[in-house]
Coordinates of C-alpha atoms and ligand atoms in Angstrom, one line a residue:
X1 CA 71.7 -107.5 41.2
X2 CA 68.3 -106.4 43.1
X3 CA 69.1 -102.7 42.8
X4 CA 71.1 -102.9 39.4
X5 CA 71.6 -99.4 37.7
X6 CA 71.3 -100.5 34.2
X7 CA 71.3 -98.0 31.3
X8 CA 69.5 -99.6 28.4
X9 CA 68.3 -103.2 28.0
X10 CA 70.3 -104.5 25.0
X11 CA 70.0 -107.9 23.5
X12 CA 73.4 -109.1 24.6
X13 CA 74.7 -112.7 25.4
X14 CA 74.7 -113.5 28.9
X15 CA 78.2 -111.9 30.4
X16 CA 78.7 -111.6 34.0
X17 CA 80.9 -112.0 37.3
X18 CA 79.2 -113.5 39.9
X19 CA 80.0 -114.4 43.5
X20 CA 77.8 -114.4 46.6
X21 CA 80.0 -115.4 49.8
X22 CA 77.5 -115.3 52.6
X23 CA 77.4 -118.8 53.9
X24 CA 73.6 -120.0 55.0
X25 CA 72.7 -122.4 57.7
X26 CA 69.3 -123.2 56.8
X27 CA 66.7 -124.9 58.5
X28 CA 64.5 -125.9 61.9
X29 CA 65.9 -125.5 65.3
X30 CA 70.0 -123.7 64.0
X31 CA 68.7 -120.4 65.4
X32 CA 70.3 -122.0 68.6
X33 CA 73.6 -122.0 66.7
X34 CA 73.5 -118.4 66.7
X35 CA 76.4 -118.2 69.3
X36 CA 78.4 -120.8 67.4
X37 CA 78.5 -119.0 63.9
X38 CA 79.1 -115.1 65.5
X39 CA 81.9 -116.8 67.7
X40 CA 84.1 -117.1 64.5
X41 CA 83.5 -114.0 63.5
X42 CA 83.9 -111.4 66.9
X43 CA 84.0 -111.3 70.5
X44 CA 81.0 -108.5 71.4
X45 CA 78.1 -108.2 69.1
X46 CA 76.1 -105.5 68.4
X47 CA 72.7 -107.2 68.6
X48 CA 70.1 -104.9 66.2
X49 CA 66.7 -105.4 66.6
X50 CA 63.1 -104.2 65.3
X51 CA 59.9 -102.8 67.7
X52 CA 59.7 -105.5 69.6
X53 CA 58.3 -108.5 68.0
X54 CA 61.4 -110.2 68.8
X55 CA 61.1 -109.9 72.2
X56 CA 57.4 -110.6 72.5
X57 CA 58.1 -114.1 70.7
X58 CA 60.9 -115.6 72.4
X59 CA 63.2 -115.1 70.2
X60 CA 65.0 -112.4 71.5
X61 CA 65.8 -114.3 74.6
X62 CA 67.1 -117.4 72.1
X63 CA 69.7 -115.4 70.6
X64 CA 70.7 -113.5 73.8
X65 CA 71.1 -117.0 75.7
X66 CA 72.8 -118.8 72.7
X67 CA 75.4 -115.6 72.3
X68 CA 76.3 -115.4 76.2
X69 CA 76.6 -120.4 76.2
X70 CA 79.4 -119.3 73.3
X71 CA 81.0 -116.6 75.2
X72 CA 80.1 -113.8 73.0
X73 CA 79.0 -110.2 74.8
X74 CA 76.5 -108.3 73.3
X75 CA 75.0 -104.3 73.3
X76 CA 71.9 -103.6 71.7
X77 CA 70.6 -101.4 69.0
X78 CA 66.6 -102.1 69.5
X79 CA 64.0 -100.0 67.5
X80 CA 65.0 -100.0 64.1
X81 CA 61.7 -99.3 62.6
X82 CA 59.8 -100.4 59.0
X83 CA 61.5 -98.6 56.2
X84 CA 64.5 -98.1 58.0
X85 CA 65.8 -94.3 59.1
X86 CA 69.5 -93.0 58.6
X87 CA 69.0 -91.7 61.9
X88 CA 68.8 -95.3 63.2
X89 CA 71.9 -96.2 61.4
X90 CA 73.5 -93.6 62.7
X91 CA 72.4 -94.3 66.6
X92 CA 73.7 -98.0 65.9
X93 CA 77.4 -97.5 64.8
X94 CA 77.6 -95.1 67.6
X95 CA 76.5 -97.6 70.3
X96 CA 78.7 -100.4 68.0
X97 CA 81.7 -97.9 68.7
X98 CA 81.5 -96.9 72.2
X99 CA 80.6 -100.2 73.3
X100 CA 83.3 -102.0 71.6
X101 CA 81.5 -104.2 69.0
X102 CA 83.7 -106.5 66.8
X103 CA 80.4 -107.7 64.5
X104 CA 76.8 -107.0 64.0
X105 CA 73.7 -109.7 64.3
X106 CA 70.9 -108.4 62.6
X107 CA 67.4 -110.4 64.9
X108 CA 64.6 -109.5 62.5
X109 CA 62.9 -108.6 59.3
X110 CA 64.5 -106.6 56.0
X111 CA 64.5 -103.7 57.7
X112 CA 66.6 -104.7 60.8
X113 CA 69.0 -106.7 58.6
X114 CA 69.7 -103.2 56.2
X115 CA 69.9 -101.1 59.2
X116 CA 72.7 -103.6 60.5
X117 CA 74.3 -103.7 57.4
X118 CA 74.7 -99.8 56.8
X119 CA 75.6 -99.8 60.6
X120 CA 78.6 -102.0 59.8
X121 CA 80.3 -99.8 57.2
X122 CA 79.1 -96.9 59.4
X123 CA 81.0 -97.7 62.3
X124 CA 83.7 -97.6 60.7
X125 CA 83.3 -94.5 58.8
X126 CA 83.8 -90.7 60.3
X127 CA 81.1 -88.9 57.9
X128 CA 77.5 -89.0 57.9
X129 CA 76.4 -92.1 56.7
X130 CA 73.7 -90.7 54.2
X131 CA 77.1 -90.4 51.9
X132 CA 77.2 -93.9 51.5
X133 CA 73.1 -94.0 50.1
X134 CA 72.7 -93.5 46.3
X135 CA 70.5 -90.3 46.4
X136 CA 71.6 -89.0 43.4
X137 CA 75.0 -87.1 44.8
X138 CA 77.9 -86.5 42.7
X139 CA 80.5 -87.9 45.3
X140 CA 78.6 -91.3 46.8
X141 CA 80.9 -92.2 49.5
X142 CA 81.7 -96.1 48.9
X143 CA 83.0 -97.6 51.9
X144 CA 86.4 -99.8 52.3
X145 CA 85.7 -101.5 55.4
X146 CA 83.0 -103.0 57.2
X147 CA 82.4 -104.8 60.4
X148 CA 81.4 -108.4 59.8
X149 CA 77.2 -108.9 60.1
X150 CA 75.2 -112.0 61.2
X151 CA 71.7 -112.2 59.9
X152 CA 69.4 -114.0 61.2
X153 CA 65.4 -113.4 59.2
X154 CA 62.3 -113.5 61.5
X155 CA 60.2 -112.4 57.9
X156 CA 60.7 -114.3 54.8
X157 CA 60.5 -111.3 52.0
X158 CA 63.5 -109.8 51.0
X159 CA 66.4 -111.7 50.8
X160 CA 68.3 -109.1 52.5
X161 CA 69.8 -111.8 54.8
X162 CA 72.2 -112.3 51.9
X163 CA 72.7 -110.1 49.8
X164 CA 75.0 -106.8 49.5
X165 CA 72.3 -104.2 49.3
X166 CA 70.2 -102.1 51.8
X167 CA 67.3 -99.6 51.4
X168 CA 67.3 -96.5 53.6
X169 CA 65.3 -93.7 54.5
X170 CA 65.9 -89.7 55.5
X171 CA 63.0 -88.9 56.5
X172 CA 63.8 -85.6 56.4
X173 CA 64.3 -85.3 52.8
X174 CA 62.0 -88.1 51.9
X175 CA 63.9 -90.1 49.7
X176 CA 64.7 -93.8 50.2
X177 CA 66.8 -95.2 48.7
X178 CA 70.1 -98.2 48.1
X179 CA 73.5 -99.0 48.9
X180 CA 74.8 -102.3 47.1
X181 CA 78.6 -103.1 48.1
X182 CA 80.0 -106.4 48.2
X183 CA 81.5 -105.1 51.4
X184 CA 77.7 -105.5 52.9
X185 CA 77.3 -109.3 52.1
X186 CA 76.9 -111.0 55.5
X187 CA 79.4 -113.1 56.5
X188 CA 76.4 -116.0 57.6
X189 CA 72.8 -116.4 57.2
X190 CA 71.3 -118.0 60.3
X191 CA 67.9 -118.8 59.0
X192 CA 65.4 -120.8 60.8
X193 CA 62.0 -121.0 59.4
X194 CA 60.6 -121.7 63.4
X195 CA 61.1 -117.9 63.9
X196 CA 58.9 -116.6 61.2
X197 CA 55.7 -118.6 62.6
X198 CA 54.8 -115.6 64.6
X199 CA 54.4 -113.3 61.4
X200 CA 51.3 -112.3 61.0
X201 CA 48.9 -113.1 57.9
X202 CA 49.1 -109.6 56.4
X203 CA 53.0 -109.8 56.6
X204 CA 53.7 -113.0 55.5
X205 CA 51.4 -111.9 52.3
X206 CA 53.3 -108.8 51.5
X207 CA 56.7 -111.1 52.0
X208 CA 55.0 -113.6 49.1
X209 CA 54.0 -110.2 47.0
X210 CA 57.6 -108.9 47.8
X211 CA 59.4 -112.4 46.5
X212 CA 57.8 -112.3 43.6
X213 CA 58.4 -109.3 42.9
X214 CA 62.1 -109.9 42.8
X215 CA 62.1 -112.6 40.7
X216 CA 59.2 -110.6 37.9
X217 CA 61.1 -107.6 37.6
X218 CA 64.6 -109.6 36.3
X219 CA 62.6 -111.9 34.2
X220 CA 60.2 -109.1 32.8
X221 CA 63.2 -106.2 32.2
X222 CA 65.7 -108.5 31.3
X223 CA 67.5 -108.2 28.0
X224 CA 67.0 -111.7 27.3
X225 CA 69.1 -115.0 26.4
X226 CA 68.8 -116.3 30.2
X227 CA 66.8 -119.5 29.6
X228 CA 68.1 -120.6 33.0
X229 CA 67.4 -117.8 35.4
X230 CA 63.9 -118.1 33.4
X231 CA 62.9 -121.4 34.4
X232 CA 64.7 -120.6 38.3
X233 CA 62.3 -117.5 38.5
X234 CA 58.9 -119.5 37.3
X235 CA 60.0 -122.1 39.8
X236 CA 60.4 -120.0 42.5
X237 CA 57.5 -117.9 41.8
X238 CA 55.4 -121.3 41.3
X239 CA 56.7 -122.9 44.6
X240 CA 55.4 -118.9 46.0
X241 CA 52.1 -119.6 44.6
X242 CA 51.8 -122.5 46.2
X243 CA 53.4 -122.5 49.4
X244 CA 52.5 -119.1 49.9
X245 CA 48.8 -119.5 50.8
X246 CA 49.6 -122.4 53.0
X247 CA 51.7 -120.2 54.8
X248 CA 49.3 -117.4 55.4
X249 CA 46.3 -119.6 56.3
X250 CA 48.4 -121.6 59.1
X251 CA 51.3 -119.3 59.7
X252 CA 53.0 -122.5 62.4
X253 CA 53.3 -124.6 59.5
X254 CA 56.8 -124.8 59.6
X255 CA 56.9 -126.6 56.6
X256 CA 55.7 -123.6 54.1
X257 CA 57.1 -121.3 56.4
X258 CA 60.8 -122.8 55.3
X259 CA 59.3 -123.5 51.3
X260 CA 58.6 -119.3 51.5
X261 CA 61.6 -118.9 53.2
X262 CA 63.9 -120.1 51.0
X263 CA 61.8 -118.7 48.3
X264 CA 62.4 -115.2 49.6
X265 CA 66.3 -116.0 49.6
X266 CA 66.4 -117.6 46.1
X267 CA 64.9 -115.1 44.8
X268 CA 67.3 -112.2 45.5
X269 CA 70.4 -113.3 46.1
X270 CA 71.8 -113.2 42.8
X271 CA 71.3 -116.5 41.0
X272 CA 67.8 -115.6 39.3
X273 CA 69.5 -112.3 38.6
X274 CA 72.6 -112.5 36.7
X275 CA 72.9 -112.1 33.1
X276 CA 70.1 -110.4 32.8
X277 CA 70.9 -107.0 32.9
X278 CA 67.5 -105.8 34.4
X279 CA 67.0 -102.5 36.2
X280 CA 64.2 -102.7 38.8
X281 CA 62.1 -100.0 37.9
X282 CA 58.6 -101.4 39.8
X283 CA 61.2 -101.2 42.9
X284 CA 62.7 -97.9 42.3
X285 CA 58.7 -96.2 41.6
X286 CA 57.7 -97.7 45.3
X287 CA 60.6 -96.5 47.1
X288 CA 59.7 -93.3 46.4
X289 CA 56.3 -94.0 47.0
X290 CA 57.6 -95.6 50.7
X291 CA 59.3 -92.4 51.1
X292 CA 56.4 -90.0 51.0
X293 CA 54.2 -92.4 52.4
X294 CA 55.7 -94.8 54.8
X295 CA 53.4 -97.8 53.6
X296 CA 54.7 -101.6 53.8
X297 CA 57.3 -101.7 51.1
X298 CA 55.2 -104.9 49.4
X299 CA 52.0 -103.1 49.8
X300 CA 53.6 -100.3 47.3
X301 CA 55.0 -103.1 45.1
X302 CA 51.6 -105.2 44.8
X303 CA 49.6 -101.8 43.6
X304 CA 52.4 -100.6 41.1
X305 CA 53.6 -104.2 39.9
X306 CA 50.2 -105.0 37.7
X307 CA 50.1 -101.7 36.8
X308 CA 53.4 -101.6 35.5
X309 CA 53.1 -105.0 33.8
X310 CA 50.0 -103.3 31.6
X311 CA 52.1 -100.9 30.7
X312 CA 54.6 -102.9 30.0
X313 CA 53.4 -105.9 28.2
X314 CA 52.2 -103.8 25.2
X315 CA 56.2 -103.4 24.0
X316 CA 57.2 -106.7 25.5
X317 CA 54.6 -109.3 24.7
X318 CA 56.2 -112.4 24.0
X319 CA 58.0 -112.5 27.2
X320 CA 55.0 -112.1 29.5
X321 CA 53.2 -114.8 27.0
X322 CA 55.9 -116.6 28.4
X323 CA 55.2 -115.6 31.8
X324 CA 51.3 -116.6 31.5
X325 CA 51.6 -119.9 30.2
X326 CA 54.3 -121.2 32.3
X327 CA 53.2 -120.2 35.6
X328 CA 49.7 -119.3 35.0
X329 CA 49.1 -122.6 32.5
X330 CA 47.5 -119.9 30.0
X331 CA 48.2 -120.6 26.4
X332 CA 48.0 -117.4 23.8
X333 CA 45.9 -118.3 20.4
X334 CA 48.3 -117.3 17.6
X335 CA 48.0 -113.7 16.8
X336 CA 46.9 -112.4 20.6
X337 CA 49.9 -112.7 22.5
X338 CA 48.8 -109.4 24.0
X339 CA 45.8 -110.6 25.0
X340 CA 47.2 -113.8 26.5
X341 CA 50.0 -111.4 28.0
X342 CA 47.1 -109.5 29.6
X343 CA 45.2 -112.3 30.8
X344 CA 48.2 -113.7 32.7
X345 CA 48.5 -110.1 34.1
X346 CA 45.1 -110.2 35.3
X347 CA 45.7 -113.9 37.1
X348 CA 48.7 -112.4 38.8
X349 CA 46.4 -109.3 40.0
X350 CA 43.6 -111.9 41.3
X351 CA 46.5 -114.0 43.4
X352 CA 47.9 -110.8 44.7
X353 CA 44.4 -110.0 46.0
X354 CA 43.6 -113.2 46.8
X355 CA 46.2 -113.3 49.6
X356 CA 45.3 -110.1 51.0
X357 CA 47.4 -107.6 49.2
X358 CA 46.1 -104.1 48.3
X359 CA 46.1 -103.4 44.3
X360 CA 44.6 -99.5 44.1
X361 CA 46.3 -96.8 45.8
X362 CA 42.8 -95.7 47.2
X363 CA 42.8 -98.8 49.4
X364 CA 46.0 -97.1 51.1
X365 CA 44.7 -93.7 51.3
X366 CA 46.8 -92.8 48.7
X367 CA 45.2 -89.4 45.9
X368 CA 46.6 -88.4 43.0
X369 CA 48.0 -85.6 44.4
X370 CA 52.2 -86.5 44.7
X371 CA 51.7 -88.8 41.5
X372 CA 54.3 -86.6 39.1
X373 CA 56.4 -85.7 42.3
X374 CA 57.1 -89.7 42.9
X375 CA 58.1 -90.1 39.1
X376 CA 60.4 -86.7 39.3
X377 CA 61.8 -88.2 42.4
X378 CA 62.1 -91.9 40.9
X379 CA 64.2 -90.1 38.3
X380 CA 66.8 -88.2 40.5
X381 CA 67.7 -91.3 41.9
X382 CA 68.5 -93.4 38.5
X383 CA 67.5 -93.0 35.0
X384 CA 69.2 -93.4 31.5
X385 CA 70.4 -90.0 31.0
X386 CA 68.0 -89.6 28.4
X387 CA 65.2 -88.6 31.4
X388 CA 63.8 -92.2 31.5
X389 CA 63.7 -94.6 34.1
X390 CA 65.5 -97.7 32.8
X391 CA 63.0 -100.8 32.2
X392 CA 62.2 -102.6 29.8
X393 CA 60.7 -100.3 28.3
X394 CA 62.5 -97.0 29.6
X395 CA 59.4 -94.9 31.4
X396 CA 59.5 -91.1 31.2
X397 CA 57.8 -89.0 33.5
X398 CA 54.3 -89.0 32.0
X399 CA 54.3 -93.1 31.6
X400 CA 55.4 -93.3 35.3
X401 CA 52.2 -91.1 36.0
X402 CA 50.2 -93.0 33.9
X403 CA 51.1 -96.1 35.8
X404 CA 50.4 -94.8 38.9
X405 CA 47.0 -93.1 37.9
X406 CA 46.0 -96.9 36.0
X407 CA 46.6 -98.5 39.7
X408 CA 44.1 -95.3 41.6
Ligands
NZQ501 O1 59.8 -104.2 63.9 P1 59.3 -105.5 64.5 O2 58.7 -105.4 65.8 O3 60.4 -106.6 64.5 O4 58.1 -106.0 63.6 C1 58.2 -106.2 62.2 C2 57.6 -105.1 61.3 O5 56.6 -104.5 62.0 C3 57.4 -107.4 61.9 N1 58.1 -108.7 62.1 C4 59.3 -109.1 61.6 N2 59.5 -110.4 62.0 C5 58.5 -110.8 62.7 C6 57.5 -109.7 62.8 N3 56.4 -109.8 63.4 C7 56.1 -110.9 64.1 N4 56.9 -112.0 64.1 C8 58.1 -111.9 63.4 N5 58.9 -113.0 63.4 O6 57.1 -107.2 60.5 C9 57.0 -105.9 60.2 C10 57.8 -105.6 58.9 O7 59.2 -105.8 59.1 P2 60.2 -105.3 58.0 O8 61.6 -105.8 58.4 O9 60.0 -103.9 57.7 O10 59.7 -106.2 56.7 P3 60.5 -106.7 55.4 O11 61.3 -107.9 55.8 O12 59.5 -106.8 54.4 O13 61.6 -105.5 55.1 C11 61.1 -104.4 54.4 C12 62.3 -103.4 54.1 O14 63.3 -104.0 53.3 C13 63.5 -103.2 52.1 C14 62.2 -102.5 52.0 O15 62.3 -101.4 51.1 C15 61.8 -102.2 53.4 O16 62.5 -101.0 53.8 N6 64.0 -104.0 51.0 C16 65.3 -104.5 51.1 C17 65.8 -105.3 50.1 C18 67.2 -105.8 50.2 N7 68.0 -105.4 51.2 O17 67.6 -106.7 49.5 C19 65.1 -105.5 48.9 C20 63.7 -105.3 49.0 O18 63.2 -105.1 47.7 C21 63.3 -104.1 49.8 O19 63.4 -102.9 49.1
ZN502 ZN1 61.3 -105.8 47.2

């Protein structure tokens, strides 16, 4: 899936065990059903929340008032901050077990929803829960239980609401990184497009930038023979193209709000994914990045994702030929599919920048100066073996600098 730890793209038929088991209630107006869904599920909830724009919009006091009409008592966990902490996890399965909680409901963005989900094994866990976040440790502690999670989005970008993996952060060490367990799926996926049309412009941009993402680094490091995820991820990533900017330039349109929505969900929950074997090494370089750095995790990925695709496209032509012509209408003239390839790259760029997103680490802030560190880091985390990071192609060191210094 999003996070998978691929070796080596091979050119293999598709082969693959798939099952996602979170069920979704989709639509307008079922956030009020919150109460409903959690009853089948636990008796006192431990209700995790972000800094606050929950509570400014209303949305807070939906959930609370739905929870207490179907019985269900609730403590909180508030202040689970962008780019989640460990040390936030760690404050929520305390409060989950002194106060009794049966089952977590995530109110909020990506970040709430993998704090709750690492809370939920946590809780039920004795060690520290770092153990359970790939960071490179011989012994990663994989967890056997977990109390059952609600989500319920307020920011359409990561498909975290169902989905078995979370990204977390020590900030003391400065690494962030994954946990994918089928343990972590949630059990439902309350999502009600009405609660995103508080999120502001530059949000809602970087949750278009961070869907499309998804869905570009499966079709672009696949190992090909997926014909179907192919067509699911141009779909998705055209229906993001155009409902994207709809959403950003009237963010109460409720109506793109639940086309981005869905997007966001479709496009990491599995179906665009398997089969094709891809790594995610755009993802892996901006964690790192996000580590160090702290920025919005799609701020990182719109920067690093054209650069990467320059790089990449010079070994892997024909596939983003593919990608330009069917979502950018381009059409190579025979004998310069790289410049076709490049052309459709530079489309993607002008769309990413078009909505708002930064595409040069200067825009950030961000020098040179940590450029090897974040590829050194990328590559305690995963790589081949061999000292590459997997992708399509495997980057060493010096390509993952070179990425990063093309994108300055
Ligand atoms: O914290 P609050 O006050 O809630 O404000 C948040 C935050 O400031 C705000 N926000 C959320 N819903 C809102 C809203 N503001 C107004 N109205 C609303 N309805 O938006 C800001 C960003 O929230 P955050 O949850 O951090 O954003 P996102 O959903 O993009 O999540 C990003 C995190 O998810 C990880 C990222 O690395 C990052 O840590 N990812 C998780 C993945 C997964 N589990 O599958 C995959 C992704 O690739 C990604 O790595
Ligand atoms: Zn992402």
């Amino acid at each position: 899936m999003f996070l998978h730890r691929g070796t080596e793209n091979k050119e293999i038929k598709m082969n693959f065990e798939f099952q996602n088991p979170t069920r979704i209630i989709f639509g307008a107006g079922n956030a009020s059903r919150l109460g409903e869904v959690v009853a089948q599920y636990g008796k006192k909830a431990l209700l995790v929340t972000g800094g606050g724009s929950v509570k400014r919009s209303g949305v807070f006091d939906r959930a609370a008032s739905s929870l207490k009409a179907a019985g269900i008592g609730f403590a909180e966990c508030s202040g689970v901050e962008p780019n989640p902490r460990i040390t936030s996890v760690a404050r929520g399965a305390e409060i989950a077990r002194k106060e009794g909680c049966d089952v977590i409901v995530a109110l909020g963005g990506g970040s709430v929803m993998d704090a709750s989900k690492v809370i939920a094994a946590a809780a039920l866990y004795d060690g520290d829960p770092w153990n359970m976040i790939y960071h490179g440790q011989k012994d990663v502690y994989a967890p056997s239980e977990a109390l059952p999670v609600i989500t319920v989005p307020t920011l359409a970008a990561t498909g975290s609401e169902a989905n078995c993996g979370a990204v977390i952060t020590n900030e003391e060490t400065t690494v962030k990184s994954f946990i994918q367990n089928p343990l972590l799926y949630p059990k439902a996926a309350v999502m009600d497009p009405e609660l995103t049309v508080s999120v502001p412009k530059d949000q809602t941009a970087y949750g278009v930038c961070d869907l499309i993402t998804h869905l570009t680094e499966s079709y672009l490091n696949g190992s090909g023979n997926t014909p179907i995820q192919d067509r699911l991820a141009e779909g998705v990533i055209l229906t993001a193209l155009t409902w994207g900017p709809k959403a950003i330039a009237d963010g109460s349109d409720v109506e793109a709000r639940a086309q981005i929505m869905w997007a966001a969900s479709v496009a990491l929950i599995g179906w665009a994914q398997v089969g094709t074997n891809a790594p995610y090494p755009v993802h892996m370089m901006e964690h790192t990045v996000s580590a160090y750095h702290d920025i919005t995790h799609a701020a990182g990925l719109s920067i690093i994702n054209p650069a990467w695709m320059r790089f990449a496209a010079k070994s892997n032509a024909a596939k983003f030929v593919q990608f330009a012509e069917r979502v950018f209408g381009l059409k190579a003239k025979s004998g310069h599919d790289l410049v076709c390839a490049l052309a459709g790259i530079d489309r993607f760029e002008e769309f990413l920048r078009s909505i708002g997103c930064p595409t040069r680490f200067s825009e950030l802030g961000i020098g040179d100066a940590l450029f090897e560190t974040y590829a050194k880091d990328t590559l305690k985390i995963v790589n081949d073996g061999k000292g590459n990071l997997p992708g399509r192609p495997p980057m060493s060191v010096e390509d993952m600098v070179g990425i990063f210094r093309s994108a300055l």
